PDB file of C-alpha atoms in Angstrom:
ATOM      1  CA  MET A 151      13.770  -2.494  -2.626  1.00 63.00           C
ATOM      2  CA  ALA A 152      11.997  -0.013  -4.405  1.00 67.00           C
ATOM      3  CA  ALA A 153      10.590   3.018  -3.315  1.00 75.00           C
ATOM      4  CA  LEU A 154       7.655   3.192  -1.108  1.00 87.00           C
ATOM      5  CA  ALA A 155       5.149   4.787  -2.840  1.00 87.00           C
ATOM      6  CA  ARG A 156       1.471   3.895  -4.160  1.00 88.00           C
ATOM      7  CA  PRO A 157       1.777   2.484  -7.301  1.00 86.00           C
ATOM      8  CA  ARG A 158      -0.717   3.868  -9.812  1.00 84.00           C
ATOM      9  CA  ASP A 159      -1.579   0.155 -11.261  1.00 82.00           C
ATOM     10  CA  GLY A 160      -2.254  -3.015  -9.118  1.00 78.00           C
ATOM     11  CA  LYS A 161      -4.090  -1.391  -6.569  1.00 81.00           C
ATOM     12  CA  MET A 162      -7.689  -2.114  -5.154  1.00 85.00           C
ATOM     13  CA  ILE A 163      -8.991   0.801  -2.726  1.00 86.00           C
ATOM     14  CA  GLY A 164      -5.707   2.813  -1.591  1.00 89.00           C
ATOM     15  CA  GLY A 165      -2.865   0.768  -3.389  1.00 90.00           C
ATOM     16  CA  VAL A 166      -1.437   0.506   0.554  1.00 92.00           C
ATOM     17  CA  CYS A 167      -0.517  -3.454  -0.038  1.00 92.00           C
ATOM     18  CA  ALA A 168       0.066  -2.517  -3.533  1.00 91.00           C
ATOM     19  CA  ALA A 169       3.447  -0.032  -2.413  1.00 92.00           C
ATOM     20  CA  LEU A 170       4.143  -2.602   0.932  1.00 92.00           C
ATOM     21  CA  ALA A 171       4.523  -5.689  -1.573  1.00 91.00           C
ATOM     22  CA  ARG A 172       6.419  -3.518  -4.074  1.00 90.00           C
ATOM     23  CA  ARG A 173       8.831  -2.688  -1.070  1.00 91.00           C
ATOM     24  CA  PHE A 174       9.225  -6.089   0.451  1.00 91.00           C
ATOM     25  CA  GLY A 175       9.644  -7.942  -3.088  1.00 92.00           C
ATOM     26  CA  THR A 176       6.083 -10.247  -2.243  1.00 93.00           C
ATOM     27  CA  SER A 177       3.575  -9.722  -4.885  1.00 93.00           C
ATOM     28  CA  ALA A 178       0.419  -7.579  -3.704  1.00 91.00           C
ATOM     29  CA  THR A 179      -1.784 -10.785  -3.496  1.00 93.00           C
ATOM     30  CA  THR A 180      -0.149 -11.964  -0.291  1.00 95.00           C
ATOM     31  CA  MET A 181      -0.058  -8.361   1.346  1.00 93.00           C
ATOM     32  CA  ARG A 182      -3.462  -8.249   1.260  1.00 94.00           C
ATOM     33  CA  VAL A 183      -3.360 -11.944   2.397  1.00 95.00           C
ATOM     34  CA  ILE A 184      -1.393 -11.114   4.993  1.00 94.00           C
ATOM     35  CA  PHE A 185      -3.231  -7.813   5.914  1.00 93.00           C
ATOM     36  CA  LEU A 186      -7.127  -9.608   5.798  1.00 93.00           C
ATOM     37  CA  VAL A 187      -5.737 -12.324   8.276  1.00 95.00           C
ATOM     38  CA  SER A 188      -3.611  -9.719  10.774  1.00 94.00           C
ATOM     39  CA  CYS A 189      -7.517  -8.136  10.223  1.00 92.00           C
ATOM     40  CA  LEU A 190      -8.440 -10.912  12.770  1.00 93.00           C
ATOM     41  CA  LEU A 191      -5.660  -9.846  15.369  1.00 93.00           C
ATOM     42  CA  PRO A 192      -7.107  -7.661  18.423  1.00 94.00           C
ATOM     43  CA  GLY A 193      -5.403  -3.837  17.047  1.00 91.00           C
ATOM     44  CA  PRO A 194      -5.443  -1.141  14.569  1.00 93.00           C
ATOM     45  CA  GLN A 195      -4.595  -2.500  11.581  1.00 93.00           C
ATOM     46  CA  VAL A 196      -7.691  -0.606   9.559  1.00 92.00           C
ATOM     47  CA  LEU A 197      -6.481   2.015  11.204  1.00 94.00           C
ATOM     48  CA  LEU A 198      -3.230   2.160   9.951  1.00 93.00           C
ATOM     49  CA  TYR A 199      -3.798   0.957   6.759  1.00 92.00           C
ATOM     50  CA  LEU A 200      -5.840   4.061   6.591  1.00 93.00           C
ATOM     51  CA  ALA A 201      -2.532   6.563   8.005  1.00 94.00           C
ATOM     52  CA  LEU A 202      -0.381   5.203   5.549  1.00 93.00           C
ATOM     53  CA  TRP A 203      -2.878   5.517   2.550  1.00 92.00           C
ATOM     54  CA  MET A 204      -3.482   9.089   3.679  1.00 93.00           C
ATOM     55  CA  LEU A 205       0.967   9.430   4.322  1.00 92.00           C
ATOM     56  CA  LEU A 206       2.043   7.449   1.527  1.00 90.00           C
ATOM     57  CA  PRO A 207       2.589   9.549  -1.629  1.00 89.00           C
ATOM     58  CA  ALA A 208       1.582   8.809  -5.258  1.00 88.00           C
ATOM     59  CA  GLU A 209       3.623   7.157  -7.344  1.00 84.00           C
ATOM     60  CA  LYS A 210       4.720   9.658 -10.229  1.00 81.00           C
ATOM     61  CA  THR A 211       4.329   9.262 -13.543  1.00 74.00           C
ATOM     62  CA  ALA A 212       6.248  10.365 -16.890  1.00 64.00           C
ATOM     63  CA  SER A 213       3.579  13.564 -16.983  1.00 61.00           C
ATOM     64  CA  THR A 214       4.157  14.381 -13.925  1.00 55.00           C
ATOM     65  CA  ALA A 215       7.867  13.966 -13.168  1.00 53.00           C
ATOM     66  CA  TRP A 216       9.837  16.894 -14.219  1.00 56.00           C
TER      67      TRP A 216
END
């Protein structure tokens, strides 16, 4: 499994779904659909997304990886 970090490419809003998709070995589109369907259920999905957006580190690039 890949490390949990927001990718620099392939992200739409914050990169949270893309990071989770890489972590669990699925496509980002599948993860986005799962998130949108889960928003139909009661719960703090949007707050969880915002929290992950703030807490997940951004993926390091070759120029920033010393």
